PDB file of C-alpha atoms and ligand atoms in Angstrom:
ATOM      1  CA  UNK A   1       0.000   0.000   0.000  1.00  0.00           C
ATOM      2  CA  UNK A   2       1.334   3.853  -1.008  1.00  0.00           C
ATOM      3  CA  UNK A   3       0.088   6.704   0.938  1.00  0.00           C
ATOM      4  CA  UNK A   4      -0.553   9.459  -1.712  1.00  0.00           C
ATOM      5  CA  UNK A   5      -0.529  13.041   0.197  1.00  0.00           C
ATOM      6  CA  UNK A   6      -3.294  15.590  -1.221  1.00  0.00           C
ATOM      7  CA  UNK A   7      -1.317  19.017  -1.756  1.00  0.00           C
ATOM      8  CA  UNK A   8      -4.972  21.243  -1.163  1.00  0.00           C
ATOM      9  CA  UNK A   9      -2.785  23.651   0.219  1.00  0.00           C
ATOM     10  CA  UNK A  10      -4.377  27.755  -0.289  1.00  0.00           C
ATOM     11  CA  UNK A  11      -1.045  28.695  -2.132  1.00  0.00           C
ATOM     12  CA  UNK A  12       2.005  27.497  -4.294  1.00  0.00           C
ATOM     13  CA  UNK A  13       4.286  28.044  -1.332  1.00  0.00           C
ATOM     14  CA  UNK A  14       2.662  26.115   1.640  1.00  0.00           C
ATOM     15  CA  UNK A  15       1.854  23.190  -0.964  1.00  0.00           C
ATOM     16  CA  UNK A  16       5.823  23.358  -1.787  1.00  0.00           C
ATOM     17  CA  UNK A  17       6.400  23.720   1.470  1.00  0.00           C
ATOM     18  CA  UNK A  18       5.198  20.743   2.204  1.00  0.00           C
ATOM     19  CA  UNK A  19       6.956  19.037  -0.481  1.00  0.00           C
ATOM     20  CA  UNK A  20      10.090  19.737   0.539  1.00  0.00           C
ATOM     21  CA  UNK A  21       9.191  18.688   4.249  1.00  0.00           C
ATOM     22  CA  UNK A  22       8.251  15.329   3.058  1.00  0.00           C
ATOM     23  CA  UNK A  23      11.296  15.597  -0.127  1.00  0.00           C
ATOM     24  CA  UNK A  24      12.876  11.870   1.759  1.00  0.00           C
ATOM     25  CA  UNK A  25       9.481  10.505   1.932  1.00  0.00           C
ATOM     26  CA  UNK A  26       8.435   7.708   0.079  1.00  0.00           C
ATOM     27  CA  UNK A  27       4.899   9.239  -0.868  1.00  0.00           C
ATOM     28  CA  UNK A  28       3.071  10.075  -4.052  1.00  0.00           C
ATOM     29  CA  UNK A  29       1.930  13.655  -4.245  1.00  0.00           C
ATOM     30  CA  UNK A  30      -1.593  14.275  -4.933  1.00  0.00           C
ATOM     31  CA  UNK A  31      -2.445  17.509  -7.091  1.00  0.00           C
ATOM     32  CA  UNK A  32      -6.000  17.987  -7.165  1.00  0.00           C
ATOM     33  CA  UNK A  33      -8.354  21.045  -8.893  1.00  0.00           C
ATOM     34  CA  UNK A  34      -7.839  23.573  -6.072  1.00  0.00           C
ATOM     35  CA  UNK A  35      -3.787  23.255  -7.209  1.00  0.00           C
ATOM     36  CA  UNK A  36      -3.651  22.493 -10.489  1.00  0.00           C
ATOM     37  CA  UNK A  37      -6.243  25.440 -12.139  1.00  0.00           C
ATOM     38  CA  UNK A  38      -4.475  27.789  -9.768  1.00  0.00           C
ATOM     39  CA  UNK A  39      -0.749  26.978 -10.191  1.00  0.00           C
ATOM     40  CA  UNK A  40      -0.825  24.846 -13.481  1.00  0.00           C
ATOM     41  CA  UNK A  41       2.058  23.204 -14.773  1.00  0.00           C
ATOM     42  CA  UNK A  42       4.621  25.177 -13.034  1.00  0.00           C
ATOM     43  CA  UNK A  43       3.462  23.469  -9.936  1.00  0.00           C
ATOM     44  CA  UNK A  44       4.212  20.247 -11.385  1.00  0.00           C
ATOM     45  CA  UNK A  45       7.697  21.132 -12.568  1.00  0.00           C
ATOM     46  CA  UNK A  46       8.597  22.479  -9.155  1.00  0.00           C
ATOM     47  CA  UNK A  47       7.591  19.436  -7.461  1.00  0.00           C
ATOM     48  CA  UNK A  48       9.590  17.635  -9.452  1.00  0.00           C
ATOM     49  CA  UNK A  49      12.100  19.949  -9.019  1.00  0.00           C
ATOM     50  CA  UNK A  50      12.224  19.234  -5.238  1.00  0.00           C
ATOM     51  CA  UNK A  51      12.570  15.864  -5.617  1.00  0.00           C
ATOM     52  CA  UNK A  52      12.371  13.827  -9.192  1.00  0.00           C
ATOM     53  CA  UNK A  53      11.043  10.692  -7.594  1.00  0.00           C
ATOM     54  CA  UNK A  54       8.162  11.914  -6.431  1.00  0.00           C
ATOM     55  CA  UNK A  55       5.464  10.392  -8.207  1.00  0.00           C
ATOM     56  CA  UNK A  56       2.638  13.217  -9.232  1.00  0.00           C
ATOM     57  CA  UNK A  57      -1.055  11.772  -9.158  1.00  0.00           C
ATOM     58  CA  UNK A  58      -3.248  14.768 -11.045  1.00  0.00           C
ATOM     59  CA  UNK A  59      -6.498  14.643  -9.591  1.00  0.00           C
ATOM     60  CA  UNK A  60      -8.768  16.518 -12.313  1.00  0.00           C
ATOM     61  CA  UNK A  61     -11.410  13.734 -12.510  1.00  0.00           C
ATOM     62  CA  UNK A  62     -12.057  14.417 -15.952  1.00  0.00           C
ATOM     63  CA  UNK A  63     -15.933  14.429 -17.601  1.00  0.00           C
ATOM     64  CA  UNK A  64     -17.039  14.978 -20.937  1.00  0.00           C
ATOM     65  CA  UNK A  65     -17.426  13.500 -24.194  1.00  0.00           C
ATOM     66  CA  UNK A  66     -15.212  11.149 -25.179  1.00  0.00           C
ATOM     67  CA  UNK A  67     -13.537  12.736 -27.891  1.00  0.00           C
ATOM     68  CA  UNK A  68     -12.372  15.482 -25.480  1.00  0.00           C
ATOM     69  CA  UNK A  69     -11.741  13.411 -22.695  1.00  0.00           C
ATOM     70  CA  UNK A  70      -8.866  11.384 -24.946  1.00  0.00           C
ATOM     71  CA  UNK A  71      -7.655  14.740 -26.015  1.00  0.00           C
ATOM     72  CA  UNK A  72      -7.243  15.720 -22.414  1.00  0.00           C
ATOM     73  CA  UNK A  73      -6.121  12.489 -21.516  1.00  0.00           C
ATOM     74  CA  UNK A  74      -3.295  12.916 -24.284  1.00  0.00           C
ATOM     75  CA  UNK A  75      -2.219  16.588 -22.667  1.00  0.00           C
ATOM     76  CA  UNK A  76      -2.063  14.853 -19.042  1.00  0.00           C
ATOM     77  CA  UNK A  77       0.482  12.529 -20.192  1.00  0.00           C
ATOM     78  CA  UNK A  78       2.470  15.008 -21.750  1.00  0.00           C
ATOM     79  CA  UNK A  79       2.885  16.701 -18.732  1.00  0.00           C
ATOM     80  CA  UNK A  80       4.755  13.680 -17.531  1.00  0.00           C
ATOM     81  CA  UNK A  81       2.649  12.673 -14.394  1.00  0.00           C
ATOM     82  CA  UNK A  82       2.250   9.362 -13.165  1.00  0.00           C
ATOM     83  CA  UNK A  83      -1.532   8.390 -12.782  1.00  0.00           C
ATOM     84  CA  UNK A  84      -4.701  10.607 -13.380  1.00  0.00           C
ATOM     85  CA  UNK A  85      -8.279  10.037 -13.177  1.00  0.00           C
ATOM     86  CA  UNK A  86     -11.194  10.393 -15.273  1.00  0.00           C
ATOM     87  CA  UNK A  87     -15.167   9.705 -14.005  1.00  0.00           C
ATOM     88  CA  UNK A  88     -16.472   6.384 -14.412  1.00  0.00           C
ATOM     89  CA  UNK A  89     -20.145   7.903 -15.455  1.00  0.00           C
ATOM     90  CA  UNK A  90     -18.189   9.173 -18.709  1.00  0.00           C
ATOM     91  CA  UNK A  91     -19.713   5.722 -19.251  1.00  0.00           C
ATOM     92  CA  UNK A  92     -17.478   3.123 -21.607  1.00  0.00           C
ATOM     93  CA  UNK A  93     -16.644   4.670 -24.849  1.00  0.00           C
ATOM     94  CA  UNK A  94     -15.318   7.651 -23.594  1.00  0.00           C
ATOM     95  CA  UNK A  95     -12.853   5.583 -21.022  1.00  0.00           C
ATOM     96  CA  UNK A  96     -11.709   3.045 -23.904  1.00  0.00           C
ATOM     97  CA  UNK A  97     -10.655   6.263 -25.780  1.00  0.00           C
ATOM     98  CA  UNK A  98      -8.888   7.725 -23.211  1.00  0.00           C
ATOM     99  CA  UNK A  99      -7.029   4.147 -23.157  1.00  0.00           C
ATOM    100  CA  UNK A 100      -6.536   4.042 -27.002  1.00  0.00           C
ATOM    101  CA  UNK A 101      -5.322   7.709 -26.985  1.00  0.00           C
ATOM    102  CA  UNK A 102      -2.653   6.491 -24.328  1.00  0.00           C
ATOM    103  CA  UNK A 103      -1.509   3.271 -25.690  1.00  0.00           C
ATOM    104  CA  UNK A 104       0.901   4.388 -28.386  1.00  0.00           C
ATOM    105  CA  UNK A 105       2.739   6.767 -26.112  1.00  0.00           C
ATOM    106  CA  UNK A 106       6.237   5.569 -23.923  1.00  0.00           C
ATOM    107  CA  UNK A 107       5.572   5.057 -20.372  1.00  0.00           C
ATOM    108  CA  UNK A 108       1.674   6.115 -20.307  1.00  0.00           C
ATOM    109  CA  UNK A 109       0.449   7.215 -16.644  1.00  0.00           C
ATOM    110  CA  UNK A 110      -1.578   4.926 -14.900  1.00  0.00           C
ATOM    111  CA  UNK A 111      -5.218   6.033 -15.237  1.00  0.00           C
ATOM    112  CA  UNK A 112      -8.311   5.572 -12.660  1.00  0.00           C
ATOM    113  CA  UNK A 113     -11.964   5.928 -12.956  1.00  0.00           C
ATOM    114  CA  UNK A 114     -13.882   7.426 -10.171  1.00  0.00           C
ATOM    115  CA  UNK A 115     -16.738   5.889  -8.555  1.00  0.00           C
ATOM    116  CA  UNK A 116     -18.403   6.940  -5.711  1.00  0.00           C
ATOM    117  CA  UNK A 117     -17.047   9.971  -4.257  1.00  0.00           C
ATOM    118  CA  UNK A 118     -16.193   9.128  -0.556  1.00  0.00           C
ATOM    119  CA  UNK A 119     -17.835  12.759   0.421  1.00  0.00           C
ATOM    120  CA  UNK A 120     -21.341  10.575  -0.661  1.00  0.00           C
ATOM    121  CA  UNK A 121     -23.476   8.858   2.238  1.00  0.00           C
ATOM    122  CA  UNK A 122     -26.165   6.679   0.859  1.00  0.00           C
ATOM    123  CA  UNK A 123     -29.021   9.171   0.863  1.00  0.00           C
ATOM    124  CA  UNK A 124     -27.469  11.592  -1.420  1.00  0.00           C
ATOM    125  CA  UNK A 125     -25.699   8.960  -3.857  1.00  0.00           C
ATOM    126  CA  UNK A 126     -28.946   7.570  -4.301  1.00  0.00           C
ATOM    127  CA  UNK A 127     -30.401  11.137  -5.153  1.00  0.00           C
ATOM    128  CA  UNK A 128     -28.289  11.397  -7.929  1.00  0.00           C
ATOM    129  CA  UNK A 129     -27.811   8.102  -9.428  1.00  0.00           C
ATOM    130  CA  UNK A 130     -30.857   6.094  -7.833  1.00  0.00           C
ATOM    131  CA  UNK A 131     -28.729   3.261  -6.593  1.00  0.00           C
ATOM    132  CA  UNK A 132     -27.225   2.107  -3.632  1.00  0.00           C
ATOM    133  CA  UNK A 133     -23.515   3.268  -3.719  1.00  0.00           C
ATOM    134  CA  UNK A 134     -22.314  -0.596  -3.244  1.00  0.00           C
ATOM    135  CA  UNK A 135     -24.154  -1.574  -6.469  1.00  0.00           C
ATOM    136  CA  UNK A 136     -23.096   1.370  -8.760  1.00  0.00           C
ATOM    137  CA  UNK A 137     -19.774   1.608  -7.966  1.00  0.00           C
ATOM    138  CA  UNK A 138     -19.330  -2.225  -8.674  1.00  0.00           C
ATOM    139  CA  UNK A 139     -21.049  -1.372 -12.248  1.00  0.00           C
ATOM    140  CA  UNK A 140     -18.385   1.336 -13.034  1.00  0.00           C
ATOM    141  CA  UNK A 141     -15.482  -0.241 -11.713  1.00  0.00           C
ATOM    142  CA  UNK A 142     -16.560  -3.428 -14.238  1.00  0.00           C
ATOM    143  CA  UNK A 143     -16.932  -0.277 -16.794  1.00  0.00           C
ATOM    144  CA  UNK A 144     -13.358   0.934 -16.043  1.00  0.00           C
ATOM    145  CA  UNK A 145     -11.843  -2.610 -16.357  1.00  0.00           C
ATOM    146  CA  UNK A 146     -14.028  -3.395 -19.663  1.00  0.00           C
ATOM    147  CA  UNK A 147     -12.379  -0.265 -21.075  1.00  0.00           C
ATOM    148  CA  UNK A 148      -8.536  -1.558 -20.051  1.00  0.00           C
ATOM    149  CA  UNK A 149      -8.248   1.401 -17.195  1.00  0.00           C
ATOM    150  CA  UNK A 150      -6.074   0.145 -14.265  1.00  0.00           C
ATOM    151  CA  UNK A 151      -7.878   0.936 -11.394  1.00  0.00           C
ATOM    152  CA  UNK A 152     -10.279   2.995  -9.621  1.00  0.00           C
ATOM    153  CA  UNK A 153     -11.145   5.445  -6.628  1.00  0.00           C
ATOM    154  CA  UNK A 154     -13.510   4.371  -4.361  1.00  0.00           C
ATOM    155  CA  UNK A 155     -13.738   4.220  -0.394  1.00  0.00           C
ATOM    156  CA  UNK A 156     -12.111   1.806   1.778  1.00  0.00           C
ATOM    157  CA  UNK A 157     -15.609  -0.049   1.921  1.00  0.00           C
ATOM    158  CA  UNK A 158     -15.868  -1.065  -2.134  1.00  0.00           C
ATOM    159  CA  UNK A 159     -11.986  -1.869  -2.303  1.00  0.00           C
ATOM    160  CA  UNK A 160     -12.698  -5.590  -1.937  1.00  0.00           C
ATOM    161  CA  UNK A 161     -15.996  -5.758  -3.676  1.00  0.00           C
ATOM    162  CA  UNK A 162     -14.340  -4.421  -6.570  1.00  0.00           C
ATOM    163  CA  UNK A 163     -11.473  -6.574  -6.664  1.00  0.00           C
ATOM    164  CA  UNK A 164     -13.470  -9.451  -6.518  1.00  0.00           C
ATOM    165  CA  UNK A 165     -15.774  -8.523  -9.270  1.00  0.00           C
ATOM    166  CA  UNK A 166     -12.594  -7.613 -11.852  1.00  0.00           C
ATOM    167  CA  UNK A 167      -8.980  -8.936 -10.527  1.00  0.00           C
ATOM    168  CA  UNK A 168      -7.219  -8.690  -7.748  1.00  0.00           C
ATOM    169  CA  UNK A 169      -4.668  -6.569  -9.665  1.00  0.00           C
ATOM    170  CA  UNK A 170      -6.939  -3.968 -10.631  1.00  0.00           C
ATOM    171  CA  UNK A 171      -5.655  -1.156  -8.592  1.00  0.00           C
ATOM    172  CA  UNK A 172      -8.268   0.478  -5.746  1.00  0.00           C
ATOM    173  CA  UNK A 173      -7.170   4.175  -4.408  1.00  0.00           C
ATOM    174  CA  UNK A 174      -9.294   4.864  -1.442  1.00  0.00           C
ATOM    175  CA  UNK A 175      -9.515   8.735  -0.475  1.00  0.00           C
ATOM    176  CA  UNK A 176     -11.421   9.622   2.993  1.00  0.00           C
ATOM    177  CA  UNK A 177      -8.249   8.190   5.593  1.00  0.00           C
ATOM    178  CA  UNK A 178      -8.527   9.596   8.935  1.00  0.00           C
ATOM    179  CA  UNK A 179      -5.460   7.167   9.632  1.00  0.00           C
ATOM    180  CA  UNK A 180      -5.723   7.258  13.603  1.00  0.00           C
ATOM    181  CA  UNK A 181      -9.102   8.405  13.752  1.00  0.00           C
ATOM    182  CA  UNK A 182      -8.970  12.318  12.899  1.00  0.00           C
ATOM    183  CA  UNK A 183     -12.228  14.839  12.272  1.00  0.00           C
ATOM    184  CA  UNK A 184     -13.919  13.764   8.898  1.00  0.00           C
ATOM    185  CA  UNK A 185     -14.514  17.435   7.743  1.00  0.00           C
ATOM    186  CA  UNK A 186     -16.944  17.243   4.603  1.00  0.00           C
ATOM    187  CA  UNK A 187     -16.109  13.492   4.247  1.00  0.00           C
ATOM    188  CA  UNK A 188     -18.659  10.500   4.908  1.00  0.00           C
ATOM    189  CA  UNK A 189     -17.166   6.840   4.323  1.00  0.00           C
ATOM    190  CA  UNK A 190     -14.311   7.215   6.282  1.00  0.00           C
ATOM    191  CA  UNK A 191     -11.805   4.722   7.366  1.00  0.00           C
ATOM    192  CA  UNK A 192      -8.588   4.318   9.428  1.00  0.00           C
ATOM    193  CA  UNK A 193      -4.684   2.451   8.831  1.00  0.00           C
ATOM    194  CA  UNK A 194      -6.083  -0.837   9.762  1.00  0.00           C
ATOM    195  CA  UNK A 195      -9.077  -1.032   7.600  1.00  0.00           C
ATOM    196  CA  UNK A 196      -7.636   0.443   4.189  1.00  0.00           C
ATOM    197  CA  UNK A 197      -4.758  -2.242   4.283  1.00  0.00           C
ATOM    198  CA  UNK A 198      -7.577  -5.083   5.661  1.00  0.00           C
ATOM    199  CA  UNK A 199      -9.489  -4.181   2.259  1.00  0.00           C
ATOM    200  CA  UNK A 200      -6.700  -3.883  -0.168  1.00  0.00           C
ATOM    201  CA  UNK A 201      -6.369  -0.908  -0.573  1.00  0.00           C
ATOM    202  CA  UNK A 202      -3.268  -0.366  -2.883  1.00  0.00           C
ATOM    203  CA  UNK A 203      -3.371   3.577  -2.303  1.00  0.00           C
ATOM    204  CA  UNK A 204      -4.598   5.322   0.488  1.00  0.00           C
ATOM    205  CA  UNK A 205      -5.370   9.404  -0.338  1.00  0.00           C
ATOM    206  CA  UNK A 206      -4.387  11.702   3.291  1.00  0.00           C
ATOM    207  CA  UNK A 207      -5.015  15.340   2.763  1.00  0.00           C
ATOM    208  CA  UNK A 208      -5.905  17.167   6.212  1.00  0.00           C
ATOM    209  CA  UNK A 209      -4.739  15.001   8.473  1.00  0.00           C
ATOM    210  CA  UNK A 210      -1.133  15.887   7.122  1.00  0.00           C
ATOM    211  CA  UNK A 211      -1.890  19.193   6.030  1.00  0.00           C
ATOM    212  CA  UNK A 212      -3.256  20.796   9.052  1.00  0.00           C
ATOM    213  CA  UNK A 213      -1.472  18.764  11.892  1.00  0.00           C
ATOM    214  CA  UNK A 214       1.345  20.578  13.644  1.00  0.00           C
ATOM    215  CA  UNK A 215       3.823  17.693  12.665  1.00  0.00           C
ATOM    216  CA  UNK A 216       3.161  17.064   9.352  1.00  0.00           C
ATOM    217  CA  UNK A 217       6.247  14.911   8.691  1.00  0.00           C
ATOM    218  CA  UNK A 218       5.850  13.168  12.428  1.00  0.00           C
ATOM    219  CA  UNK A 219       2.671  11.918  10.283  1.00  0.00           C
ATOM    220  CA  UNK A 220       3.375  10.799   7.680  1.00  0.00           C
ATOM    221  CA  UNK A 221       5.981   8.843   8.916  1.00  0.00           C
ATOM    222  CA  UNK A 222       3.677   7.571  11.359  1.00  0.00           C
ATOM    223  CA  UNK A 223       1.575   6.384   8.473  1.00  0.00           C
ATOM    224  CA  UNK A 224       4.218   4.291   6.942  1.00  0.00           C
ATOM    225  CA  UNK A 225       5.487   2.846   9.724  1.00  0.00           C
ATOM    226  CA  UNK A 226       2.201   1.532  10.253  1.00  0.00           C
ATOM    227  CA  UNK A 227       1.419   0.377   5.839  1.00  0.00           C
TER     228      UNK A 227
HETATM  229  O1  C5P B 301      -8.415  16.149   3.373  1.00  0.00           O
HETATM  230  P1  C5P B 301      -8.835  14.793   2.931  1.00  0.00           P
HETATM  231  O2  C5P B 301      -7.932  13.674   3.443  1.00  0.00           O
HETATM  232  O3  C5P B 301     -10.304  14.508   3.137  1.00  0.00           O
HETATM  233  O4  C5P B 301      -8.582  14.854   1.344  1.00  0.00           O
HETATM  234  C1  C5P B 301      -9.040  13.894   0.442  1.00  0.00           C
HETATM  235  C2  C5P B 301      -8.585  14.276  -0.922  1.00  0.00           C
HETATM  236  O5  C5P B 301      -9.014  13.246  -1.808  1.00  0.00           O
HETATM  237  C3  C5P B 301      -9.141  15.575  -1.464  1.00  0.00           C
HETATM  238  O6  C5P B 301      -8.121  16.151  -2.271  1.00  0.00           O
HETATM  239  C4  C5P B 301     -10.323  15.151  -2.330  1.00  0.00           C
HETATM  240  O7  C5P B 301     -10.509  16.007  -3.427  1.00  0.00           O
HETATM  241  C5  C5P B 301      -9.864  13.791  -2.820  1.00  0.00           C
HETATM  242  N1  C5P B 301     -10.911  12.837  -3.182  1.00  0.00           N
HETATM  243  C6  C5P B 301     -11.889  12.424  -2.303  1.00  0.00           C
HETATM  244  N2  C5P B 301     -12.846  11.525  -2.689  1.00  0.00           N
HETATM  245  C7  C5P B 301     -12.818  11.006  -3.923  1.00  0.00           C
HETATM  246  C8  C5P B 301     -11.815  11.407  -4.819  1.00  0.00           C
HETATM  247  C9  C5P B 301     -10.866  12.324  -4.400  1.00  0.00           C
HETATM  248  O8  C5P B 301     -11.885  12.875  -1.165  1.00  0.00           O
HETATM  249  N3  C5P B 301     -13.691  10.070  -4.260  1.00  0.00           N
END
């Protein structure tokens, strides 16, 4: 299991900041909308910058039609990052373009679909999609392996479900870690250390519990002792 940490930092600096606090770390760094529509690529090219290991996650969870979506897809890769995400309800052919678009290129990121947001509880999933969040998000994640993606985000809770309905291989990145038990802010299917790595989770996303502790290395050290 990785630990990816979410860089939702309110500027440039405190989001390289934090970078170069965790620069010996072995993390992924997660740069989501807040980030990337504010600093763009520069961002990315400084993190790299700090340290050329890290491995850069873009989290732009990408939705439109599918010929836009592969052209997207296509300017992602270029900016040399190592997994994005698109949304599962982009529905089939607009994931097995994205795939297509990637497959002649050297060294193509590794690309997720998102299912169920973790911020969801079952009232409000079902508003939107009129299913329970167990049975959709075991529909797209057959959707994002039918179109050759390599994984998906989804909460700790569909990590195993998932794995047993496509392969064990198929990659699950689980956002909403409170690792020892931290506030859940705006989130809703939380889980903790133990849980993520009892359901497989192959990434687990941290943002605030890093961000906003007083010892944000201390932390994430802590994590990976315990992954
Ligand atoms: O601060 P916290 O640990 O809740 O941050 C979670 C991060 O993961 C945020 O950047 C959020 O955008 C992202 N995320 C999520 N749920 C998803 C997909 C991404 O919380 N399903």
């Amino acid at each position: 299991m990785k630990l990816c940490v979410a860089l939702d930092l309110p500027t440039s600096k405190e989001n390289l900041d934090l970078a170069k606090i965790l620069k010996n770390e072995d993390v992924w760094l997660k740069v989501g909308l807040r980030s990337f529509i504010r600093d763009g690529k520069s961002l990315l090219e400084e993190l790299k910058a700090i340290n050329p290991n890290f491995k850069i996650f873009l989290d732009l969870k990408i939705y439109d039609i599918p010929n836009t979506m592969a052209d997207a897809a296509e300017s992602m890769a270029r900016l040399d990052v190592d997994m994005f995400n698109v949304h599962a309800s982009s529905g089939k052919k607009a994931m097995t373009m994205v795939m297509d678009r990637l497959s002649g290129m050297e060294n193509p990121p590794i690309v997720l679909a998102v299912t169920a947001l973790t911020s969801f509880d079952e009232a409000s999933f079902s508003e939107v999609y009129a299913q329970s969040i167990d049975t959709k998000a075991k529909q797209f994640a057959k959707d994002a392996y039918a179109s050759g993606l390599n994984g998906v985000v989804c909460s700790v809770f569909e990590s195993q479900l998932i794995k047993s309905n496509t392969t064990k291989n198929f990659l699950t990145l689980t956002p909403g870690i409170r690792p020892f038990g931290e506030s859940v802010g705006d989130q809703q299917r939380v889980a903790d250390l133990a849980t993520a790595k009892q359901e497989m989770s192959d990434f687990i996303v941290v943002g605030r519990p890093i961000y906003q502790s007083n010892d944000p290395l201390g932390v994430t050290q802590k994590i990976i002792e315990n992954i």
